[in-house]
Short mmCIF file of C-alpha atoms and ligand atoms in Angstrom, two decimals:
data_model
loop_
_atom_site.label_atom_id
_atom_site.label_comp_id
_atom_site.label_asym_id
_atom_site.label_seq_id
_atom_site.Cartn_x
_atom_site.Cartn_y
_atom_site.Cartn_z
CA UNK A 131 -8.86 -7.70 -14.83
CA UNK A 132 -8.84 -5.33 -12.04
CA UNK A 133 -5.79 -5.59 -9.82
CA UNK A 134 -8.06 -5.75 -7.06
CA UNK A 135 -11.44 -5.67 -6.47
CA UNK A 136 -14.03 -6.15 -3.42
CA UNK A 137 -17.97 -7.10 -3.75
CA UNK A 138 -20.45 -6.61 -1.59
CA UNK A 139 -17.73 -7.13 1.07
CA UNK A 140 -18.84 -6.85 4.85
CA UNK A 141 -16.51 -6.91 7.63
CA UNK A 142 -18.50 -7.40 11.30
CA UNK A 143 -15.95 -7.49 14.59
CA UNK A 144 -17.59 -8.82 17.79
CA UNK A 145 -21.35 -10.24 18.45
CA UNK A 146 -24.25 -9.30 20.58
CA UNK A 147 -23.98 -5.92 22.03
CA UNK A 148 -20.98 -5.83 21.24
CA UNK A 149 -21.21 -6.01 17.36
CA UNK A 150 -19.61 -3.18 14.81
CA UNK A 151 -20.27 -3.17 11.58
CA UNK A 152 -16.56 -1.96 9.73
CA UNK A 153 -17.52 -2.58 6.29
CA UNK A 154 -20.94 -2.38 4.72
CA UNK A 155 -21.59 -3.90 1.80
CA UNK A 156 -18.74 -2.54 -0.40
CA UNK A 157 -17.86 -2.57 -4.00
CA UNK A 158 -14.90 -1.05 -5.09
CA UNK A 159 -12.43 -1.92 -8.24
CA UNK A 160 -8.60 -0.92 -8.06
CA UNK A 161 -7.01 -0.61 -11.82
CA UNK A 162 -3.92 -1.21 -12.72
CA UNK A 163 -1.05 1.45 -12.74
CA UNK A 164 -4.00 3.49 -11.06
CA UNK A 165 -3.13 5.35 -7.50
CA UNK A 166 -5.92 5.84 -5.34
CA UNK A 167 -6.43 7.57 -1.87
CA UNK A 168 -9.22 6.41 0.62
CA UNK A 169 -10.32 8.63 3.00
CA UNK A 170 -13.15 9.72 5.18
CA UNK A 171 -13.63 9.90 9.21
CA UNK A 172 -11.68 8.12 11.97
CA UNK A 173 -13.53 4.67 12.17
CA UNK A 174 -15.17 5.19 9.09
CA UNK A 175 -13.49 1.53 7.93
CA UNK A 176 -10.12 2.63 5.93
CA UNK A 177 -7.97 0.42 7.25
CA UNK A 178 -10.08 -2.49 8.05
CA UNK A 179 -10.68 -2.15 3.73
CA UNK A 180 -6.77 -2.37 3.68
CA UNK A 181 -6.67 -5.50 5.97
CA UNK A 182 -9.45 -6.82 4.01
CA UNK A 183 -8.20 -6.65 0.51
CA UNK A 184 -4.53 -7.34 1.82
CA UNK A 185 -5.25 -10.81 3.04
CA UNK A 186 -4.67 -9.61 6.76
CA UNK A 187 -8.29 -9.88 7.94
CA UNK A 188 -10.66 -12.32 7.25
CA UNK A 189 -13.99 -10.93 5.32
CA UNK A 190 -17.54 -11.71 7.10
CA UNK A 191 -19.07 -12.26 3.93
CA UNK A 192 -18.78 -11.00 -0.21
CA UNK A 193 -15.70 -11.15 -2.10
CA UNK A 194 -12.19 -9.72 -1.64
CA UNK A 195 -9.85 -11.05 -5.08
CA UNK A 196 -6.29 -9.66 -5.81
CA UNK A 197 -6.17 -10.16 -9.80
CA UNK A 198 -8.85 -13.13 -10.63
CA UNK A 199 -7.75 -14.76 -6.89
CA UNK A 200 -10.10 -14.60 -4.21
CA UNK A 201 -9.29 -14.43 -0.63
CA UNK A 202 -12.02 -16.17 0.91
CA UNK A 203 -11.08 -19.62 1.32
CA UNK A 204 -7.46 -19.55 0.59
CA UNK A 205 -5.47 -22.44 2.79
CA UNK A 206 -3.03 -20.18 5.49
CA UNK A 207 0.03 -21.37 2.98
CA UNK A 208 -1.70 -20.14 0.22
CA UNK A 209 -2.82 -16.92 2.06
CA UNK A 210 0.98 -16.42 3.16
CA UNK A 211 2.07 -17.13 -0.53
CA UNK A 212 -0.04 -14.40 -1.90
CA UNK A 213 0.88 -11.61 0.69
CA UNK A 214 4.57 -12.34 0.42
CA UNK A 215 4.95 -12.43 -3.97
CA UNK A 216 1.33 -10.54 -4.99
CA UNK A 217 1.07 -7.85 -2.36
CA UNK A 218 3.44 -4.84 -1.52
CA UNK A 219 2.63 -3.41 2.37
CA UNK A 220 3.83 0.35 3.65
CA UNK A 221 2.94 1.18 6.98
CA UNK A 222 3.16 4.62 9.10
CA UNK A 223 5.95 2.66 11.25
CA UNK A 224 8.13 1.73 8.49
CA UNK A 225 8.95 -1.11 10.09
CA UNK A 226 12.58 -1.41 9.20
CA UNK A 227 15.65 -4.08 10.80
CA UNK A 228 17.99 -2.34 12.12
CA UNK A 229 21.59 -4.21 12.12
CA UNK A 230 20.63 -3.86 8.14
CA UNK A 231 21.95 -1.71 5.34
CA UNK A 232 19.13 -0.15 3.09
CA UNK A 233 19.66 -2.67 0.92
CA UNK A 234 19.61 -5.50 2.75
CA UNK A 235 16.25 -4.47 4.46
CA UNK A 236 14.89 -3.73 0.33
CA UNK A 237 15.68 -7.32 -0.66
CA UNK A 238 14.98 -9.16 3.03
CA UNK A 239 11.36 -10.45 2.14
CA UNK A 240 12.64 -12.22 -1.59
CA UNK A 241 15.83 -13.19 0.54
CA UNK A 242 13.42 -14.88 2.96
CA UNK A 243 11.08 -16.32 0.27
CA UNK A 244 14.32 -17.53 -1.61
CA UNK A 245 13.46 -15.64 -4.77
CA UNK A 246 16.41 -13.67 -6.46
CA UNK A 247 14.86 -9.68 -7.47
CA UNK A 248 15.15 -8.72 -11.19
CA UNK A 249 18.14 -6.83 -11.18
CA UNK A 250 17.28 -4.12 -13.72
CA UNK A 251 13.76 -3.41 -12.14
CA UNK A 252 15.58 -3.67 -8.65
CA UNK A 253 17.92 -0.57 -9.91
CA UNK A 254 14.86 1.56 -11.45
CA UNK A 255 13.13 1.10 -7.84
CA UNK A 256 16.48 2.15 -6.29
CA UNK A 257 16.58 5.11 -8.37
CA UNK A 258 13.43 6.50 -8.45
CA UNK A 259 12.69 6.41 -4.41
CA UNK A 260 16.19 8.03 -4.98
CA UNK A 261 18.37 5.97 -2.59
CA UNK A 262 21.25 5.14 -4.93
CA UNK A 263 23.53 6.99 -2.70
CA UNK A 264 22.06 5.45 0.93
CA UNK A 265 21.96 1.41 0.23
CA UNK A 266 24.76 0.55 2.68
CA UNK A 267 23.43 2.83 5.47
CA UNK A 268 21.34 1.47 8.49
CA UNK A 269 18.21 3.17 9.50
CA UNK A 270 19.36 5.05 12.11
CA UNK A 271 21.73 6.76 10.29
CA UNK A 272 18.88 7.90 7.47
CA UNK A 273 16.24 10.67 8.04
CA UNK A 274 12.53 9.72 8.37
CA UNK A 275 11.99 10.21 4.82
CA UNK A 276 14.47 8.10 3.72
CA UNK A 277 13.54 5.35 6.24
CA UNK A 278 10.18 5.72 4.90
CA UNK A 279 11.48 4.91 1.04
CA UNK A 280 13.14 2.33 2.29
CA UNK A 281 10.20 0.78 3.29
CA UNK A 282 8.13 1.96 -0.47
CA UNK A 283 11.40 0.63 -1.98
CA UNK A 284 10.91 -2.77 0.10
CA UNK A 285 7.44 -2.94 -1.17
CA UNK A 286 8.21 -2.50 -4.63
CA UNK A 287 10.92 -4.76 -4.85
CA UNK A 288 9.11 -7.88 -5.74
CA UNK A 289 6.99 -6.34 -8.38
CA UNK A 290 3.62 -6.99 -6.65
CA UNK A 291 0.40 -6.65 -8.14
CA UNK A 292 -0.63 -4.03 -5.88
CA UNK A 293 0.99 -1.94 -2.94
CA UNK A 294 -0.83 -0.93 0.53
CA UNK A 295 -0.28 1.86 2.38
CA UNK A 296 -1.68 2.79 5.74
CA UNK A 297 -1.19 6.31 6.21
CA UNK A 298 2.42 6.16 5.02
CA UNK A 299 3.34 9.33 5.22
CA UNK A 300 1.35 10.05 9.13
CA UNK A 301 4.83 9.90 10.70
CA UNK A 302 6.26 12.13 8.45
CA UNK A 303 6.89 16.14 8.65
CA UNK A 304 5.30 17.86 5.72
CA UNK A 305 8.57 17.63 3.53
CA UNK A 306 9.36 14.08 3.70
CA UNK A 307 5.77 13.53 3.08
CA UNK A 308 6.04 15.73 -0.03
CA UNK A 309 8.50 12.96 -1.01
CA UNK A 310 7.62 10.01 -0.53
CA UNK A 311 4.24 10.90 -1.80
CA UNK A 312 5.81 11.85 -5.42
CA UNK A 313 8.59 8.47 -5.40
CA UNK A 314 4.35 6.60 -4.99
CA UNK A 315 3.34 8.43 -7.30
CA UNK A 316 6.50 8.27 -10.04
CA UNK A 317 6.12 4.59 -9.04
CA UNK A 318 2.90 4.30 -10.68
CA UNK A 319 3.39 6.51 -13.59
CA UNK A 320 7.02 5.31 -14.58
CA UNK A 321 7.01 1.52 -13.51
CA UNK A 322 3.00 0.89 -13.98
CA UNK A 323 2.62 0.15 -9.62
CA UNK A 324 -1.20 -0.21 -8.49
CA UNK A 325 -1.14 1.87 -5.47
CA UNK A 326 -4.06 2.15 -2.84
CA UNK A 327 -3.33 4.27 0.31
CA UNK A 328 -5.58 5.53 3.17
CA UNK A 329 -4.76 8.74 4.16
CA UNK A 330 -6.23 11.56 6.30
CA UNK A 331 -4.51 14.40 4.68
CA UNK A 332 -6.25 16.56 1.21
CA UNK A 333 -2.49 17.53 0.11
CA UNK A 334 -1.68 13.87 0.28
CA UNK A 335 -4.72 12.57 -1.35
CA UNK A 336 -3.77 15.09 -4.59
CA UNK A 337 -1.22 13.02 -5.75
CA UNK A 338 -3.37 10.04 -6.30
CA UNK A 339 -5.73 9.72 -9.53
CA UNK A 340 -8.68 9.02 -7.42
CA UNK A 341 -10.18 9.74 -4.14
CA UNK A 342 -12.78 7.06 -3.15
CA UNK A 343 -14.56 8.61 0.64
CA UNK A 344 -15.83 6.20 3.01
CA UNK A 345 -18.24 6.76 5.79
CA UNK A 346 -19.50 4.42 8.63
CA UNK A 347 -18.21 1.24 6.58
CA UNK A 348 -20.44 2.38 2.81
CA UNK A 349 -18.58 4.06 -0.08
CA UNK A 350 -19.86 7.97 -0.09
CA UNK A 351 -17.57 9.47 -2.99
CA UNK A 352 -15.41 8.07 -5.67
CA UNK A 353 -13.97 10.74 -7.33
CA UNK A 354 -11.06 10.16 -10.49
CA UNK A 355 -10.09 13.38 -12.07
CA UNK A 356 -7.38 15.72 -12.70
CA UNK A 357 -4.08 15.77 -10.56
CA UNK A 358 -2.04 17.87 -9.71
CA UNK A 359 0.02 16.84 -12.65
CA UNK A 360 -2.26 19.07 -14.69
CA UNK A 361 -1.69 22.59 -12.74
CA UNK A 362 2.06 22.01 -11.20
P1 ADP B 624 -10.50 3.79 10.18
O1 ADP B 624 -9.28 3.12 9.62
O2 ADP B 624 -11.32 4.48 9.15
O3 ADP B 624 -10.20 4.68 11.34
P2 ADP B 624 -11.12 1.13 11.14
O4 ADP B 624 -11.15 0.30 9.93
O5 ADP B 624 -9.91 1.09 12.00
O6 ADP B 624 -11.45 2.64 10.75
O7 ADP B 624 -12.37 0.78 12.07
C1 ADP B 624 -13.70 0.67 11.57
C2 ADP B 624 -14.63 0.25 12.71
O8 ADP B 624 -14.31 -1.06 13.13
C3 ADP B 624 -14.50 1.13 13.96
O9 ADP B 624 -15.77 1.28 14.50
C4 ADP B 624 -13.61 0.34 14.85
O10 ADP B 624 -13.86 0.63 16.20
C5 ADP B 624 -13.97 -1.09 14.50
N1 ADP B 624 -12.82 -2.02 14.68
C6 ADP B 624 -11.65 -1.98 14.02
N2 ADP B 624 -10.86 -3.00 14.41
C7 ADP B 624 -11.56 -3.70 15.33
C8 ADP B 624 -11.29 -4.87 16.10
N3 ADP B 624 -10.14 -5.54 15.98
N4 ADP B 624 -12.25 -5.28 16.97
C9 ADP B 624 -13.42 -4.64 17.07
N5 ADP B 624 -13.74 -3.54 16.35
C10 ADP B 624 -12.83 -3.06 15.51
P1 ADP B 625 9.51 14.79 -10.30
O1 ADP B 625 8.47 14.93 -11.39
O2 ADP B 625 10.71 15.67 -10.54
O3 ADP B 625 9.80 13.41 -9.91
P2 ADP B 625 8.21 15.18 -7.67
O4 ADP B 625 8.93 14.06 -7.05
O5 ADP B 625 8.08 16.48 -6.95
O6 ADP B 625 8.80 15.58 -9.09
O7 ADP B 625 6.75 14.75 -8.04
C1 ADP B 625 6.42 13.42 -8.34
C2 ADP B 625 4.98 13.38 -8.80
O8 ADP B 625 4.14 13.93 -7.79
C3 ADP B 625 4.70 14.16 -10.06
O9 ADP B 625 3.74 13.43 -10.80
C4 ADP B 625 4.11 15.45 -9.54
O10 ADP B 625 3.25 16.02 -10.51
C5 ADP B 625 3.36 14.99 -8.33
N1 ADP B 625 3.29 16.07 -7.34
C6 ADP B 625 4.31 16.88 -6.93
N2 ADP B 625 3.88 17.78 -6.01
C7 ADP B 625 2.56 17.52 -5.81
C8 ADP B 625 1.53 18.10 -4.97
N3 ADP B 625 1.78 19.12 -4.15
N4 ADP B 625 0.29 17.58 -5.03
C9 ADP B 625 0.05 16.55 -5.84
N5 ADP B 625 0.94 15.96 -6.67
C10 ADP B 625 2.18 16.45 -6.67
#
């Protein structure tokens, strides 16, 4: 089973005159332990796919599933459930509290939901976004980068099926970016993560396994191949 797939999924905002089509008939599968980059033109429908297959949006019509569950349908308390245990968000703002250590912001959403995190996987996440040496530090006093794996380290933390990231590294000079982008992608190579991430940059999109192009709301491109693994 894919960890996440959408078919034939539309997404229409507004009515009338008024009406945009964001999503046109889509099908798209996302593997497991597979990253992927979506890209294409601003308004082409990236993130409204995100919202979409996130649980954040409600679909017009077609299917949205994360593993064999599908979104349509799901009661709100079901809908929460899913986002909070199946689903791992990163956004450009990373969204972080700030009275809290690192560590206390990585663990806040199982503290919330009352679940304890697996110790052992909780240390392998600490150590490969590399923040072994910054979990009692707040966010101000961390760079940009570091805020930023904070926030991949918060998403990983639960072990969802799949993480979500909206142009994570957009806020981020070209550096930082560099980093984060390789703790994602070490994330899906050395703990098996599903990643999906829009992004507008080509030197970001190399460090995913596949490049799938939109274009006014319709799949253009879908391309898997080599990485960069295979010339660095
Ligand atoms: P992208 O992420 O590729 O820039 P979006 O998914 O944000 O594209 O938007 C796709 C289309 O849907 C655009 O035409 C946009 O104007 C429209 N759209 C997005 N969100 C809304 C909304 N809340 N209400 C109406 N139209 C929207
Ligand atoms: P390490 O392998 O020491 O963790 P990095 O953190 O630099 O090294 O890289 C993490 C992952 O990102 C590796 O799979 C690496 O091949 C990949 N990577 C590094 N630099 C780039 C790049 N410029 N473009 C695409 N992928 C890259």
């Amino acid at each position: 089973v894919a960890a996440a797939r959408a078919t034939d999924l539309s997404k229409v905002y507004g009515q009338g005159e008024t009406q945009v089509v964001a999503l046109d008939r889509i099908t798209v599968e996302f593997r497991r332990a597979e990253f992927t980059a979506i890209m294409g033109p601003s308004g082409s429908g990236k993130s409204t796919l995100m919202h979409c297959m996130a649980g954040l949006d409600a679909i017009s019509s077609g299917s949205a599933r994360i593993g064999e569950t599908e979104l349509t349908g799901l009661k709100d308390k079901k809908l929460t459930q899913l986002r909070r245990d199946r689903v791992g968000f990163i956004f450009q703002a990373f969204n972080l509290l700030p009275t809290l250590s690192a560590l206390e912001n990585i663990t806040l959403p199982m503290d919330i939901a009352g679940r304890k995190p697996d110790k052992a996987w909780l240390d392998r996440v600490i150590q490969t976004v590399g923040l072994a040496d910054r979990l009692k530090h707040r966010p101000n006093q961390l760079s940009g980068g570091q805020q930023q794996r904070v926030a991949v380290a918060r998403a990983l933390a639960s072990q969802p099926e799949i993480i979500f990231g909206d142009e994570p590294t957009g806020n981020l000079d070209s550096r930082a970016g560099a980093e984060v982008l390789g703790f994602l992608r070490n994330s899906v190579r050395e703990l098996g993560q599903t990643v999906v991430m829009v992004t507008h940059d080509p030197v970001a999109a190399a460090y995913a396994d596949r490049v799938v192009f939109l274009a006014d709301g319709r799949i253009v491109d879908d391309m898997a191949g080599p990485t960069a693994d295979s010339v660095l």
